[in-house]
Coordinates of C-alpha atoms in Angstrom, one line a residue:
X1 CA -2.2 -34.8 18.5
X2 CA -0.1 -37.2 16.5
X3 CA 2.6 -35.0 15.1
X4 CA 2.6 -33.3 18.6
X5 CA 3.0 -36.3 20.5
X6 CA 6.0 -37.7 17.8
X7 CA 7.8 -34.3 18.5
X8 CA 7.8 -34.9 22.0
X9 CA 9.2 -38.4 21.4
X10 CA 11.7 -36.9 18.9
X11 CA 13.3 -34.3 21.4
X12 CA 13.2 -36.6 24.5
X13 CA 15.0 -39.2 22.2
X14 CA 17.7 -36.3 21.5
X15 CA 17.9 -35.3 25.1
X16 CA 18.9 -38.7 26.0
X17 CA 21.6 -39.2 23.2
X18 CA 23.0 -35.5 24.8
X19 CA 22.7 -36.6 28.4
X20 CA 24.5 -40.0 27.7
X21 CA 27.2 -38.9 25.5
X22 CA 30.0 -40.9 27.1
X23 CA 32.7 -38.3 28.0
X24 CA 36.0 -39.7 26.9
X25 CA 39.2 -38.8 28.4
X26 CA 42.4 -37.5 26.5
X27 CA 44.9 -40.3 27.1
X28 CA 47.9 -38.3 26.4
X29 CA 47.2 -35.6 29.1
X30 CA 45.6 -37.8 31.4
X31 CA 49.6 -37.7 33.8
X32 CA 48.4 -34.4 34.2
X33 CA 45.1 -34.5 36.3
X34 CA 45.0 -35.5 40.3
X35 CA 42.9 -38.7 40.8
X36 CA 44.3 -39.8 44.4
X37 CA 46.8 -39.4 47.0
X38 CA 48.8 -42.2 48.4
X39 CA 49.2 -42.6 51.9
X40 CA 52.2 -44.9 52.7
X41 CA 52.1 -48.1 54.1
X42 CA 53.3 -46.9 57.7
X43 CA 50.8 -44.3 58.1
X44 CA 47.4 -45.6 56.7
X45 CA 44.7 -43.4 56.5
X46 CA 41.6 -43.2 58.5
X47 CA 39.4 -40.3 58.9
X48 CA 39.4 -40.1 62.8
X49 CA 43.6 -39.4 62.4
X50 CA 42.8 -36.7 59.9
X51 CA 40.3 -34.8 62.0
X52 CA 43.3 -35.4 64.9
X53 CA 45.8 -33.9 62.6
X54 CA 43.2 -31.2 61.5
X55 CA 42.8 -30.3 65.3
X56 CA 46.5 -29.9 65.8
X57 CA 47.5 -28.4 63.1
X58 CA 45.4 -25.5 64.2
X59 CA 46.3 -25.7 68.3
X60 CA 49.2 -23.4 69.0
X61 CA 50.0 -25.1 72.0
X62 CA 52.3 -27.4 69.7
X63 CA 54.9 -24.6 69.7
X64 CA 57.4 -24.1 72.0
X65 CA 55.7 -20.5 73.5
X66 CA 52.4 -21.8 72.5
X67 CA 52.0 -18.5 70.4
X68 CA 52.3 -20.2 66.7
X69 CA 50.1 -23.0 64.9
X70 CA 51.3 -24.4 61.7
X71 CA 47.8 -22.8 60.1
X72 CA 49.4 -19.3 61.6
X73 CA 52.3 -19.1 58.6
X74 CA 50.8 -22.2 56.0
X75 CA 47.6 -21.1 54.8
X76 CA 45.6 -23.1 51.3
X77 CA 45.9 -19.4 50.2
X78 CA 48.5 -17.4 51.4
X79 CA 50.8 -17.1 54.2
X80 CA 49.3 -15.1 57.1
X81 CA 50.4 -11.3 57.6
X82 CA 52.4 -10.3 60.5
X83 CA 54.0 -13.3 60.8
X84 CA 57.9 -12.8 61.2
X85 CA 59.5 -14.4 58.3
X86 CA 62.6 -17.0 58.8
X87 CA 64.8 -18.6 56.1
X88 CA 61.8 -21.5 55.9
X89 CA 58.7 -19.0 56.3
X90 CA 59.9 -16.3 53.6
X91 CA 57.2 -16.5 52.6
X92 CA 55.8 -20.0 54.2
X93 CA 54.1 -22.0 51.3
X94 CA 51.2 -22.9 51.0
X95 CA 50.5 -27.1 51.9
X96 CA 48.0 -27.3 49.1
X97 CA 49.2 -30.4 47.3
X98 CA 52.2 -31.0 49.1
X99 CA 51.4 -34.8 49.4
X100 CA 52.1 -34.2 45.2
X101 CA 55.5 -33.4 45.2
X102 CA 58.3 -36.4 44.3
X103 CA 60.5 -34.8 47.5
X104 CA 58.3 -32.8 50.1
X105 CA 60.9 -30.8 51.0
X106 CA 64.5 -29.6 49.1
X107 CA 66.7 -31.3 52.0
X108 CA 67.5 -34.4 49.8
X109 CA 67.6 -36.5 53.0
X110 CA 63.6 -35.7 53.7
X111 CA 61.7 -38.2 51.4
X112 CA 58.5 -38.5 52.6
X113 CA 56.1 -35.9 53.8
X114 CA 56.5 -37.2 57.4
X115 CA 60.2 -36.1 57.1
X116 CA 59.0 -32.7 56.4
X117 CA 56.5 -32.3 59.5
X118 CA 59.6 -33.5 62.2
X119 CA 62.3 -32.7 61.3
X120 CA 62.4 -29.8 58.8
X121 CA 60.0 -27.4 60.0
X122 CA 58.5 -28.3 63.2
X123 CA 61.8 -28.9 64.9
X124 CA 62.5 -25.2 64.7
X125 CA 59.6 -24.3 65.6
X126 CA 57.0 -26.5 67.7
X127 CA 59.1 -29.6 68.7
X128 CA 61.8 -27.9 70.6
X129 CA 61.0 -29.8 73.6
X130 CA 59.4 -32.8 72.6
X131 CA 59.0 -34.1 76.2
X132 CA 57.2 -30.9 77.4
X133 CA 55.2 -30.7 74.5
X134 CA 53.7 -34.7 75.3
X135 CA 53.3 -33.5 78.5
X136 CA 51.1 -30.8 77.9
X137 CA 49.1 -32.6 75.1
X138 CA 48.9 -35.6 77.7
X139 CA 47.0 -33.2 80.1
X140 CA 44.2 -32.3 78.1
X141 CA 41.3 -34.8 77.9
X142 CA 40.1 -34.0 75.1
X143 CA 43.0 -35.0 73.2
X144 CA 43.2 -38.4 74.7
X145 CA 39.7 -39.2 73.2
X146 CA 40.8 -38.0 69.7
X147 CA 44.1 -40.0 69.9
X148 CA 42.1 -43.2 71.1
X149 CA 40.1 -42.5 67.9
X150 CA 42.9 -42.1 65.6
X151 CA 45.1 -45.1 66.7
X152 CA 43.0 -47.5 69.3
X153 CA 44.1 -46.4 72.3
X154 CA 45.2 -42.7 74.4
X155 CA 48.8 -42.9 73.8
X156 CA 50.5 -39.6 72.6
X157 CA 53.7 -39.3 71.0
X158 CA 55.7 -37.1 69.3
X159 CA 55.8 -39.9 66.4
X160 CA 52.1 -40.0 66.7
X161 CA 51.4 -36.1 66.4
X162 CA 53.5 -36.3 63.0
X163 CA 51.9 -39.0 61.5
X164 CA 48.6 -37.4 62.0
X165 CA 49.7 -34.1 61.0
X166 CA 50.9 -35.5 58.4
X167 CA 47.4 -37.8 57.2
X168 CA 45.8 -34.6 57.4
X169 CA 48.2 -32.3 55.0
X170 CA 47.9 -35.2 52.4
X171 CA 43.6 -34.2 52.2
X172 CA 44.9 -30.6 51.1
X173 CA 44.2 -31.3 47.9
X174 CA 43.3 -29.2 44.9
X175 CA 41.7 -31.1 41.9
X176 CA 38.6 -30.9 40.0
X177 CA 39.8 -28.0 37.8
X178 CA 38.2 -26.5 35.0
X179 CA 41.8 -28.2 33.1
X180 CA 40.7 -31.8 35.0
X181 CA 37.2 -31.5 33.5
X182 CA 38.8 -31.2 30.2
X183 CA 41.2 -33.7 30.0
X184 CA 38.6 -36.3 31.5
X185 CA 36.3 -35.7 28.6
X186 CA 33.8 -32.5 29.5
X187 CA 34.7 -30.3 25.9
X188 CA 33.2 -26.9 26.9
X189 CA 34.9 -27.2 30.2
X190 CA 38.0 -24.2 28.9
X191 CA 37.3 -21.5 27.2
X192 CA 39.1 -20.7 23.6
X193 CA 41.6 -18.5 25.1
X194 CA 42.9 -21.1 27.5
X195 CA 43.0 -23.5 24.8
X196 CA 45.2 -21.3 23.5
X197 CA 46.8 -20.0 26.6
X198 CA 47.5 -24.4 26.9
X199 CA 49.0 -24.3 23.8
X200 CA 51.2 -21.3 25.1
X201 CA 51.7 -23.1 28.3
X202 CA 53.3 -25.9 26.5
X203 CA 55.0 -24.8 23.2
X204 CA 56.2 -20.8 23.1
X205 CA 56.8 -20.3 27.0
X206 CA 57.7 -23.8 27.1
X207 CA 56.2 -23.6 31.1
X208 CA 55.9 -27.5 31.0
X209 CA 60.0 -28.3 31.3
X210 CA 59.5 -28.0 35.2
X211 CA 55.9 -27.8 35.1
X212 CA 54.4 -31.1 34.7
X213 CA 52.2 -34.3 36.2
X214 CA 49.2 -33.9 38.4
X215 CA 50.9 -31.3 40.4
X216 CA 52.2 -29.4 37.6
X217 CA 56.0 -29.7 39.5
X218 CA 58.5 -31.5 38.6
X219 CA 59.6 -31.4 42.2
X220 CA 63.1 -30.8 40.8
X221 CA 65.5 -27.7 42.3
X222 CA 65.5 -24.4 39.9
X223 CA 67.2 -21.0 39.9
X224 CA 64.6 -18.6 39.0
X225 CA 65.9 -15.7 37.4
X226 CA 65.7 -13.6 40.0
X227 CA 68.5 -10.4 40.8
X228 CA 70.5 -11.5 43.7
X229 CA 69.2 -15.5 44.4
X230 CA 71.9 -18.1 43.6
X231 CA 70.2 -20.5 45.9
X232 CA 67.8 -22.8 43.7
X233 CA 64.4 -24.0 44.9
X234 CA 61.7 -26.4 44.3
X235 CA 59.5 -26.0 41.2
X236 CA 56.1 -24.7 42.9
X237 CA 52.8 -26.2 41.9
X238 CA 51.1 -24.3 39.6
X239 CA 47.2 -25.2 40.8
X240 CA 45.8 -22.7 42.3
X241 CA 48.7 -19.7 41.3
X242 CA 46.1 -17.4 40.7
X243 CA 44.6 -17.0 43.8
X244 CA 47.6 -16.1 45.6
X245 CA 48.8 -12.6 46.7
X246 CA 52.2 -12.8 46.2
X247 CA 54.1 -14.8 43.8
X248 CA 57.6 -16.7 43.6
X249 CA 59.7 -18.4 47.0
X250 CA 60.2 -14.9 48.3
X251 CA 56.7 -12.9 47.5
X252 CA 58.8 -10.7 45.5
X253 CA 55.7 -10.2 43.0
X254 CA 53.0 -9.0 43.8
X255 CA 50.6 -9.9 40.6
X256 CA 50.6 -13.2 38.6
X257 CA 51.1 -10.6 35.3
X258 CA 54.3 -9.6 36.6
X259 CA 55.7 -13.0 37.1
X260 CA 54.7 -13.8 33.5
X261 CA 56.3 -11.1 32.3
X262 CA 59.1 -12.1 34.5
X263 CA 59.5 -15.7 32.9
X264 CA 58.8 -14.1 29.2
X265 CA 61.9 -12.1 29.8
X266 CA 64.2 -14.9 31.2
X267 CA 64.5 -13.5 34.2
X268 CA 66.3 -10.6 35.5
X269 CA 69.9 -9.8 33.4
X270 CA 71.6 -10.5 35.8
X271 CA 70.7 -13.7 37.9
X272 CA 72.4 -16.7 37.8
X273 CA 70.5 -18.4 35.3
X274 CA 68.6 -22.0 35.0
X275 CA 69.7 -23.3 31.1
X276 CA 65.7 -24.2 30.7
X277 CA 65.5 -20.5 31.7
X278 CA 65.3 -18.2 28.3
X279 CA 63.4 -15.6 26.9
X280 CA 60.2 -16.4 25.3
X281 CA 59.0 -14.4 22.4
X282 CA 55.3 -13.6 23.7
X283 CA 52.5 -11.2 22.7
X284 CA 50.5 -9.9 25.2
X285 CA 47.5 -11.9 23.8
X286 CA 49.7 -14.7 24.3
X287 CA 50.7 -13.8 28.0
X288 CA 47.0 -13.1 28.6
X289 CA 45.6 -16.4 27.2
X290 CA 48.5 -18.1 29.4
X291 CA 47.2 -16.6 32.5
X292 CA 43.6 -17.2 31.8
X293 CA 44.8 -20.8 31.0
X294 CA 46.9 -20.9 34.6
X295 CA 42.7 -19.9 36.2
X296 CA 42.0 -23.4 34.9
X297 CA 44.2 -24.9 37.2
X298 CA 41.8 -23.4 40.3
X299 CA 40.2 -26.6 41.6
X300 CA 37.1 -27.0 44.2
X301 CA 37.6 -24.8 47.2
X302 CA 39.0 -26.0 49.9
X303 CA 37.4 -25.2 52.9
X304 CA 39.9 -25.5 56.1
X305 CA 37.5 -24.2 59.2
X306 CA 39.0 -24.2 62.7
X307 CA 38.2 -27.1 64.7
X308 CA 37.1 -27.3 68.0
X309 CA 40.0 -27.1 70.1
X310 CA 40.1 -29.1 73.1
X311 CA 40.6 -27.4 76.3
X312 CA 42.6 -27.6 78.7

């Protein structure tokens, strides 16, 4: 009974020493995982504006025919089909992490995200008529509660429907990746291949020259190698990358292979290209272990359901 009971002692006393191993971060990657978002000083957060913003964001009586809702072309996933595609919805991004980027939007002139919601795509589409649009919000009750939540009293304004919107874009947030896990301490949290695919990622492919920090962005202006695009655009976040559908600023791919193989070449022959831009000599075990190293920058899901929309 003795020996038994000493056994018993023995394995609960390893148990514990498993259980309370202290995880420890890795300082030097540590710039790379998201830990919080900061809301400026002139629009604090409070959770009643982000369920206002939520609401909103999904009403399509913001736009100027009341036939479009910002969650009708910017999905956490991928743009919505059918939607007619402009110069700024080809295809629209996704607003996952967009509260991440250094400059929200490639106008150099639109610093903060707020910038983005007024004036750079909301002004073509929803805020046309700003005037009729506060009268129509004005008119539905329900919206009067929600604005009395959010700020202290009924008021509506166009300022005030883009500093909600606005609270609420800065909560879509990916973190929590299988990557995050790692770098905070949790060892078994990547498999070997993207342990190597990281090393890939960072030393043969040379990915990290524009993708970098939290967001994996350096929020910087690229051309991308692609036949026929002088324009440059924005280093895209790589989190979540492999749950999309289509891939680079125009949807051109339609697999994340393809656009590894597109980067491993150095782009097309002949497109104007970026100097951090060059052919990478790859294996395909190397361009596989990338891409499964790109799944561990899938964080928690992020669920977006509709919200009851007032009526009017």
């Amino acid at each position: 009974m003795k020996r038994i009971f000493f056994l018993i002692l023995f394995l609960i006393s390893i148990l514990g020493l498993i259980v309370c191993k202290e995880k420890k971060p890795i300082p030097e990657l540590e710039r790379f995982v998201v830990k919080s978002v900061i809301h400026p000083s002139n629009n604090p957060f409070n959770q009643e504006k982000v369920e206002l913003g939520k609401t909103l964001y999904f009403d399509s009586r913001l736009s100027f025919n009341q036939d479009v809702s910002c969650a009708s072309c910017h999905n956490t996933a991928s743009p919505s089909e059918g939607f007619p595609r402009t110069k700024i919805h080809n295809p629209a991004p996704s607003l996952t992490n967009v509260a991440l980027y250094k400059d929200v939007f490639k106008d150099p002139e639109a610093k903060e995200l707020e910038d983005l919601v007024k004036d750079k795509v909301h002004s073509k589409l929803l805020f046309q008529n700003e005037t009729k649009l506060i009268q129509r919000i004005s008119s539905i009750q329900g919206y009067k509660e929600l604005f009395e939540r959010a700020y202290g009293d009924p008021e509506i304004s166009g300022e005030r429907i883009v500093l909600a919107l606005s609270t609420f874009q800065r909560t879509i947030v990916s973190k929590n990746s299988s990557f995050d896990k790692f770098v905070m301490g949790e060892e078994t949290a990547l498999t070997p291949a993207q342990i190597r695919g990281w090393d890939v990622f960072q030393n043969k492919a040379k990915c990290i020259q524009c993708h970098q920090g939290p967001n994996f962005s350096d929020s910087e202006l690229h051309t991308t190698g692609l036949a026929g695009i002088k324009d440059k655009v924005r280093t895209p976040t790589l989190r979540d990358v492999t749950k999309k559908k289509t891939f680079m600023h125009n949807g051109i791919f339609g697999s994340i292979e393809d656009t590894v193989n597109h980067f491993a070449e150095g782009g097309h022959s002949k497109a104007v290209h970026d100097p951090m831009l060059r052919p990478a000599e790859l294996s395909d075990q190397d361009k596989k272990d990338l891409i499964e190293f790109l799944k561990a920058l899938e964080g928690e899901p992020i669920q977006l359901e509709i919200p009851s929309i007032p009526k009017a």
